[in-house]
Coordinates of C-alpha atoms and ligand atoms in Angstrom, one line a residue:
X1 CA 95.4 -51.4 -24.2
X2 CA 99.3 -53.6 -24.8
X3 CA 100.2 -55.6 -23.1
X4 CA 104.1 -56.0 -21.7
X5 CA 105.2 -58.7 -23.8
X6 CA 108.5 -60.0 -21.9
X7 CA 109.0 -56.4 -19.9
X8 CA 109.2 -57.1 -16.2
X9 CA 107.9 -53.8 -14.5
X10 CA 109.3 -53.2 -10.9
X11 CA 106.5 -51.7 -8.9
X12 CA 108.7 -50.1 -5.9
X13 CA 106.3 -48.7 -2.4
X14 CA 103.5 -51.3 -3.8
X15 CA 102.2 -51.4 -0.1
X16 CA 101.2 -48.3 0.1
X17 CA 98.1 -46.6 -1.3
X18 CA 99.4 -45.9 -5.4
X19 CA 101.5 -48.8 -5.1
X20 CA 98.7 -51.2 -4.4
X21 CA 96.2 -49.5 -7.0
X22 CA 98.9 -49.6 -9.9
X23 CA 99.7 -53.1 -9.1
X24 CA 96.2 -54.2 -9.3
X25 CA 95.9 -52.1 -12.6
X26 CA 98.6 -53.8 -14.4
X27 CA 97.9 -57.4 -12.8
X28 CA 93.9 -57.0 -14.7
X29 CA 95.9 -56.0 -18.4
X30 CA 98.1 -59.2 -17.8
X31 CA 101.3 -57.6 -17.3
X32 CA 104.3 -58.9 -16.0
X33 CA 105.9 -57.1 -12.0
X34 CA 108.0 -57.3 -9.4
X35 CA 105.9 -56.0 -6.2
X36 CA 109.0 -53.6 -4.6
X37 CA 107.9 -53.4 -0.4
X38 CA 109.4 -53.7 2.9
X39 CA 107.4 -56.1 4.4
X40 CA 106.0 -59.1 2.0
X41 CA 102.7 -59.1 4.3
X42 CA 101.6 -55.8 3.3
X43 CA 102.4 -57.0 -0.7
X44 CA 99.1 -55.9 -2.4
X45 CA 96.9 -59.3 -3.5
X46 CA 93.3 -59.6 -5.6
X47 CA 89.8 -58.9 -3.2
X48 CA 89.6 -62.0 -2.9
X49 CA 93.0 -62.3 -0.8
X50 CA 94.7 -64.4 -3.5
X51 CA 97.9 -63.6 -5.0
X52 CA 98.5 -61.7 -8.1
X53 CA 99.0 -62.9 -11.0
X54 CA 102.4 -63.0 -13.1
X55 CA 103.2 -61.3 -10.3
X56 CA 106.4 -61.9 -8.3
X57 CA 107.5 -59.8 -4.4
X58 CA 110.9 -58.8 -3.9
X59 CA 111.8 -57.3 0.4
X60 CA 114.0 -54.6 0.3
X61 CA 115.0 -53.1 3.9
X62 CA 114.8 -49.5 1.9
X63 CA 115.8 -47.6 -0.8
X64 CA 119.0 -47.2 0.2
X65 CA 119.9 -51.0 0.9
X66 CA 121.5 -50.8 -2.4
X67 CA 122.2 -54.6 -3.0
X68 CA 118.9 -55.5 -2.2
X69 CA 117.2 -53.0 -4.6
X70 CA 119.5 -54.5 -7.4
X71 CA 118.2 -57.9 -6.7
X72 CA 114.8 -56.7 -6.5
X73 CA 115.6 -55.1 -10.2
X74 CA 116.9 -58.8 -11.6
X75 CA 115.6 -59.2 -15.4
X76 CA 113.5 -55.8 -14.8
X77 CA 112.8 -53.8 -17.9
X78 CA 110.8 -50.9 -16.2
X79 CA 111.0 -49.5 -12.8
X80 CA 107.9 -47.1 -11.3
X81 CA 109.8 -46.0 -8.6
X82 CA 107.2 -44.2 -5.8
X83 CA 108.5 -41.4 -4.1
X84 CA 109.9 -43.2 -0.2
X85 CA 108.3 -41.2 3.4
X86 CA 109.4 -38.1 4.2
X87 CA 112.6 -37.9 6.7
X88 CA 116.0 -36.8 6.2
X89 CA 118.1 -39.2 4.0
X90 CA 114.8 -39.4 1.4
X91 CA 117.2 -37.8 -1.5
X92 CA 120.0 -39.8 -0.6
X93 CA 117.1 -42.9 -0.5
X94 CA 115.8 -41.7 -4.3
X95 CA 119.3 -41.1 -5.9
X96 CA 120.3 -45.0 -4.1
X97 CA 116.9 -46.9 -5.5
X98 CA 118.2 -45.0 -9.4
X99 CA 121.8 -46.7 -9.2
X100 CA 120.7 -49.4 -8.1
X101 CA 118.0 -50.0 -11.3
X102 CA 121.1 -48.2 -13.7
X103 CA 123.8 -51.1 -12.0
X104 CA 120.6 -53.5 -12.7
X105 CA 120.7 -53.2 -16.2
X106 CA 116.8 -51.3 -16.0
X107 CA 116.2 -49.7 -18.7
X108 CA 113.2 -46.6 -18.0
X109 CA 112.2 -45.4 -14.7
X110 CA 108.8 -44.0 -14.5
X111 CA 108.7 -42.2 -11.2
X112 CA 106.1 -40.1 -9.4
X113 CA 107.2 -37.1 -8.9
X114 CA 105.9 -33.7 -7.9
X115 CA 103.2 -30.0 -9.0
X116 CA 106.1 -27.6 -9.3
X117 CA 109.0 -29.2 -8.8
X118 CA 112.5 -27.0 -8.7
X119 CA 115.3 -26.3 -6.8
X120 CA 113.7 -22.8 -5.4
X121 CA 110.3 -24.8 -5.0
X122 CA 108.5 -22.9 -1.5
X123 CA 107.3 -26.4 -0.7
X124 CA 110.9 -27.5 0.6
X125 CA 109.4 -31.5 -0.5
X126 CA 109.4 -30.4 -4.2
X127 CA 113.2 -29.9 -4.0
X128 CA 113.6 -33.5 -3.2
X129 CA 111.5 -34.4 -6.2
X130 CA 113.4 -31.7 -8.5
X131 CA 116.9 -33.3 -7.3
X132 CA 116.0 -36.6 -8.0
X133 CA 114.4 -36.2 -11.3
X134 CA 118.1 -34.7 -11.9
X135 CA 119.8 -37.4 -11.3
X136 CA 117.2 -39.5 -13.1
X137 CA 118.2 -37.4 -16.2
X138 CA 121.8 -38.1 -15.7
X139 CA 121.7 -41.9 -15.2
X140 CA 121.3 -42.3 -18.9
X141 CA 118.0 -44.3 -18.2
X142 CA 114.6 -44.0 -20.5
X143 CA 112.4 -41.5 -18.1
X144 CA 109.5 -39.8 -17.5
X145 CA 108.2 -37.4 -14.6
X146 CA 104.1 -38.3 -13.0
X147 CA 104.2 -35.0 -11.3
X148 CA 101.3 -35.4 -9.3
X149 CA 99.4 -32.3 -7.3
X150 CA 98.6 -33.0 -3.4
X151 CA 96.5 -36.0 -3.4
X152 CA 92.5 -35.3 -2.1
X153 CA 93.4 -38.2 0.3
X154 CA 96.7 -35.6 1.7
X155 CA 93.7 -32.2 1.9
X156 CA 91.5 -34.5 4.2
X157 CA 94.8 -35.4 6.9
X158 CA 95.1 -31.4 7.0
X159 CA 91.7 -31.2 9.1
X160 CA 92.6 -30.7 12.7
X161 CA 91.4 -32.7 16.3
X162 CA 88.6 -29.7 16.1
X163 CA 87.4 -29.6 12.9
X164 CA 90.6 -26.6 11.1
X165 CA 92.5 -26.5 8.8
X166 CA 94.6 -24.6 9.3
X167 CA 97.8 -23.2 7.4
X168 CA 99.4 -20.0 5.7
X169 CA 97.8 -21.0 2.1
X170 CA 96.1 -17.8 1.7
X171 CA 93.3 -17.7 -1.0
X172 CA 95.9 -20.2 -3.2
X173 CA 94.6 -23.0 -4.8
X174 CA 95.1 -26.3 -5.0
X175 CA 94.7 -28.7 -8.0
X176 CA 94.3 -32.2 -5.7
X177 CA 94.0 -35.7 -8.1
X178 CA 92.5 -38.2 -6.9
X179 CA 95.5 -41.7 -6.7
X180 CA 93.4 -43.6 -8.8
X181 CA 94.2 -40.8 -11.8
X182 CA 97.9 -41.2 -10.8
X183 CA 97.7 -45.3 -11.1
X184 CA 95.4 -44.9 -14.4
X185 CA 98.0 -42.3 -16.1
X186 CA 100.9 -44.8 -14.7
X187 CA 99.1 -47.7 -16.0
X188 CA 98.7 -46.0 -19.6
X189 CA 102.4 -45.1 -19.7
X190 CA 104.2 -48.2 -19.0
X191 CA 101.6 -50.3 -20.7
X192 CA 101.4 -48.1 -23.7
X193 CA 102.5 -50.5 -27.2
X194 CA 103.8 -47.1 -29.1
X195 CA 107.4 -47.3 -28.0
X196 CA 109.6 -44.7 -26.5
X197 CA 106.0 -42.6 -26.6
X198 CA 106.2 -41.4 -23.5
X199 CA 110.4 -40.9 -23.4
X200 CA 111.5 -37.8 -21.6
X201 CA 108.2 -36.4 -20.6
X202 CA 106.4 -35.0 -18.2
X203 CA 103.5 -34.8 -17.2
X204 CA 101.3 -32.5 -14.2
X205 CA 98.8 -34.8 -13.1
X206 CA 96.0 -33.1 -11.4
X207 CA 92.1 -32.6 -10.6
X208 CA 89.4 -30.8 -13.1
X209 CA 89.4 -27.5 -10.8
X210 CA 91.8 -25.8 -7.9
X211 CA 90.4 -25.0 -4.9
X212 CA 90.8 -22.6 -2.0
X213 CA 91.1 -24.7 1.9
X214 CA 88.5 -22.7 2.8
X215 CA 86.3 -24.2 0.1
X216 CA 87.5 -27.5 0.6
X217 CA 86.5 -27.3 4.3
X218 CA 82.8 -26.1 2.9
X219 CA 82.5 -29.3 0.6
X220 CA 83.5 -31.3 3.9
X221 CA 81.6 -29.5 6.7
X222 CA 78.2 -29.9 3.7
X223 CA 79.4 -33.7 3.7
X224 CA 80.3 -34.6 7.3
X225 CA 77.3 -31.7 9.0
X226 CA 80.1 -30.7 11.2
X227 CA 81.1 -27.0 11.1
X228 CA 84.2 -27.8 9.2
X229 CA 86.3 -24.2 8.0
X230 CA 89.3 -22.9 6.9
X231 CA 91.2 -20.4 9.5
X232 CA 94.7 -18.5 7.9
X233 CA 97.5 -18.4 9.7
X234 CA 100.6 -16.4 9.9
X235 CA 103.7 -18.3 8.9
X236 CA 104.6 -17.5 13.1
X237 CA 101.4 -19.1 13.4
X238 CA 101.8 -22.3 11.6
X239 CA 105.3 -22.7 12.6
X240 CA 104.8 -22.7 16.8
X241 CA 100.8 -24.6 16.4
X242 CA 103.1 -27.5 15.2
X243 CA 105.5 -27.1 17.6
X244 CA 103.7 -29.8 19.9
X245 CA 104.7 -32.6 17.4
X246 CA 108.4 -32.1 18.5
X247 CA 109.1 -33.2 15.0
X248 CA 111.9 -32.1 13.2
X249 CA 113.3 -28.9 11.9
X250 CA 112.9 -30.2 8.2
X251 CA 109.9 -32.3 9.2
X252 CA 107.7 -29.2 10.1
X253 CA 109.6 -26.9 6.9
X254 CA 108.0 -29.4 4.7
X255 CA 104.5 -29.6 6.6
X256 CA 104.5 -25.4 6.7
X257 CA 105.3 -25.3 3.4
X258 CA 102.0 -26.8 1.5
X259 CA 100.7 -24.4 2.7
X260 CA 102.9 -21.5 1.5
X261 CA 102.8 -23.5 -1.6
X262 CA 99.4 -22.8 -2.2
X263 CA 99.6 -19.4 -1.4
X264 CA 102.4 -19.0 -4.0
X265 CA 100.3 -20.4 -7.1
X266 CA 102.2 -23.1 -6.6
X267 CA 99.3 -26.3 -6.6
X268 CA 97.2 -23.9 -8.8
X269 CA 97.5 -25.2 -12.3
X270 CA 94.7 -27.1 -13.3
X271 CA 96.2 -29.6 -16.5
X272 CA 94.6 -31.9 -18.9
X273 CA 97.5 -34.4 -19.1
X274 CA 95.1 -36.3 -16.8
X275 CA 92.0 -36.7 -19.8
X276 CA 94.4 -36.7 -22.3
X277 CA 96.6 -40.1 -20.9
X278 CA 93.3 -42.0 -20.3
X279 CA 91.0 -40.8 -21.9
X280 CA 88.2 -39.5 -19.0
X281 CA 88.1 -36.4 -17.6
X282 CA 89.9 -36.8 -13.9
X283 CA 88.2 -37.0 -10.7
X284 CA 87.3 -34.0 -9.0
X285 CA 87.7 -34.2 -4.5
X286 CA 83.3 -34.6 -4.7
X287 CA 83.7 -37.7 -6.6
X288 CA 86.6 -39.2 -4.9
X289 CA 85.0 -38.3 -1.1
X290 CA 81.6 -39.9 -2.2
X291 CA 83.8 -43.2 -3.9
X292 CA 86.2 -43.0 -0.1
X293 CA 83.8 -42.9 2.5
X294 CA 86.0 -44.9 5.1
X295 CA 88.8 -42.5 3.9
X296 CA 86.9 -39.3 5.9
X297 CA 84.2 -40.6 7.8
X298 CA 86.9 -40.6 10.9
X299 CA 85.9 -36.2 10.6
X300 CA 82.2 -36.4 11.5
X301 CA 82.7 -37.9 15.0
X302 CA 85.5 -34.9 15.3
X303 CA 84.3 -32.3 18.0
X304 CA 84.6 -28.8 17.1
Ligands
NAP1 N1 100.8 -35.8 -3.4 C1 100.8 -35.7 -2.5 O1 99.6 -36.0 -2.1 C2 101.1 -36.7 -1.8 C3 101.4 -37.6 0.3 C4 102.0 -38.1 0.6 C5 102.7 -38.4 -0.2 N2 103.2 -38.0 -1.1 C6 104.4 -38.9 -1.5 O2 104.0 -39.9 -2.8 C7 104.6 -40.8 -2.4 C8 103.1 -42.0 -2.7 O3 102.3 -42.0 -2.0 P1 101.1 -42.7 -1.3 O4 99.8 -42.2 -0.6 O5 101.1 -43.9 -2.1 O6 101.9 -42.9 0.1 P2 101.8 -44.4 1.2 O7 100.3 -44.9 0.6 O8 102.7 -44.2 2.3 O9 103.1 -45.7 0.2 C9 104.2 -44.6 0.5 C10 105.1 -46.7 0.0 O10 107.1 -46.5 -0.2 C11 107.3 -47.6 0.7 N3 107.9 -46.5 1.4 C12 108.3 -45.3 2.3 N4 109.4 -44.8 2.1 C13 109.7 -46.1 1.7 C14 112.0 -46.5 2.0 N5 112.8 -45.2 2.0 N6 112.0 -47.3 1.4 C15 111.5 -47.7 0.5 N7 110.1 -48.2 0.4 C16 109.7 -46.9 0.8 C17 106.4 -47.2 1.8 O11 106.6 -48.6 1.6 P3 106.2 -49.4 3.4 O12 104.5 -49.8 3.3 O13 106.6 -50.3 4.1 O14 106.3 -47.5 4.9 C18 105.3 -47.8 0.8 O15 105.2 -49.1 0.5 C19 104.7 -41.2 0.0 O16 105.7 -42.1 -0.4 C20 105.4 -39.7 -0.6 O17 106.5 -39.7 -1.4 C21 102.8 -37.4 -1.9

């Protein structure tokens, strides 16, 4: 794989699951990077606790901190923009980060979007991603979009305290993907020595198969030895069963429409983009469970 030469790549969300994985891969490839974090104590470090080589850290309040983001992007050629935490001002935050990149003289953005991003996606948060994509297209910057399916990790978070995945997903399928595969693709795209090879390209990042939530629950039940299962809810039941969280309506809509998007087939398409870009098959849900037993160990202890 080629190196970035003099280019500096900024990794936003560097303290998160995806950002940390990407930062470690870029460091292993000898790339120069700027780690953009909100808490410097959570910037990624090498397994031995040492700092990443050829990395500087920029601390920002949030993506909406335009002055801070602009400073964080100073001298940066490429920004890897990790989408922000879900919230009412998420699109505003994303747009501000894009504007800060343009103002700082950044040339290229690689953005982590979402499967089926469109203005009228069933999954409401995929609409946020589409709005961000549109703003990036208009920014004049070179761009690449990585449209991630649900993360394998996210599937495990669907399991309730009682061992049941509940939602209106019907028998829809989800082609979930691992954070590692997304980070591998991002590394390949960012460090490709063929200049402009990934410009104006949208990649669909999925696992190798698409499963129903009943099948996912069965895999988890098998592994944990607990009777984990999927139980269908109507849309009305889904909103009612989530009322106890007292979350804002838009947030609950995001949760419920994750399931209705699965039912509508928005997450079912298996893409070959991971394999095409990294030269090996994408990791399956079962492989991910095998790789990260600590991520689902808590499910063993849940009392159905
Ligand atoms: N495909 C999926 O299944 C799925 C599931 C959940 C989320 N997502 C999206 O994918 C993104 C990456 O996933 P992940 O698993 O790496 O998430 P994660 O572990 O929660 O990491 C998110 C990173 O983004 C930073 N961040 C979030 N909002 C920000 C903001 N407004 N301004 C500045 N930094 C912000 C966080 O900083 P702090 O550490 O300081 O909070 C963290 O470094 C998420 O942020 C979310 O948008 C996708």
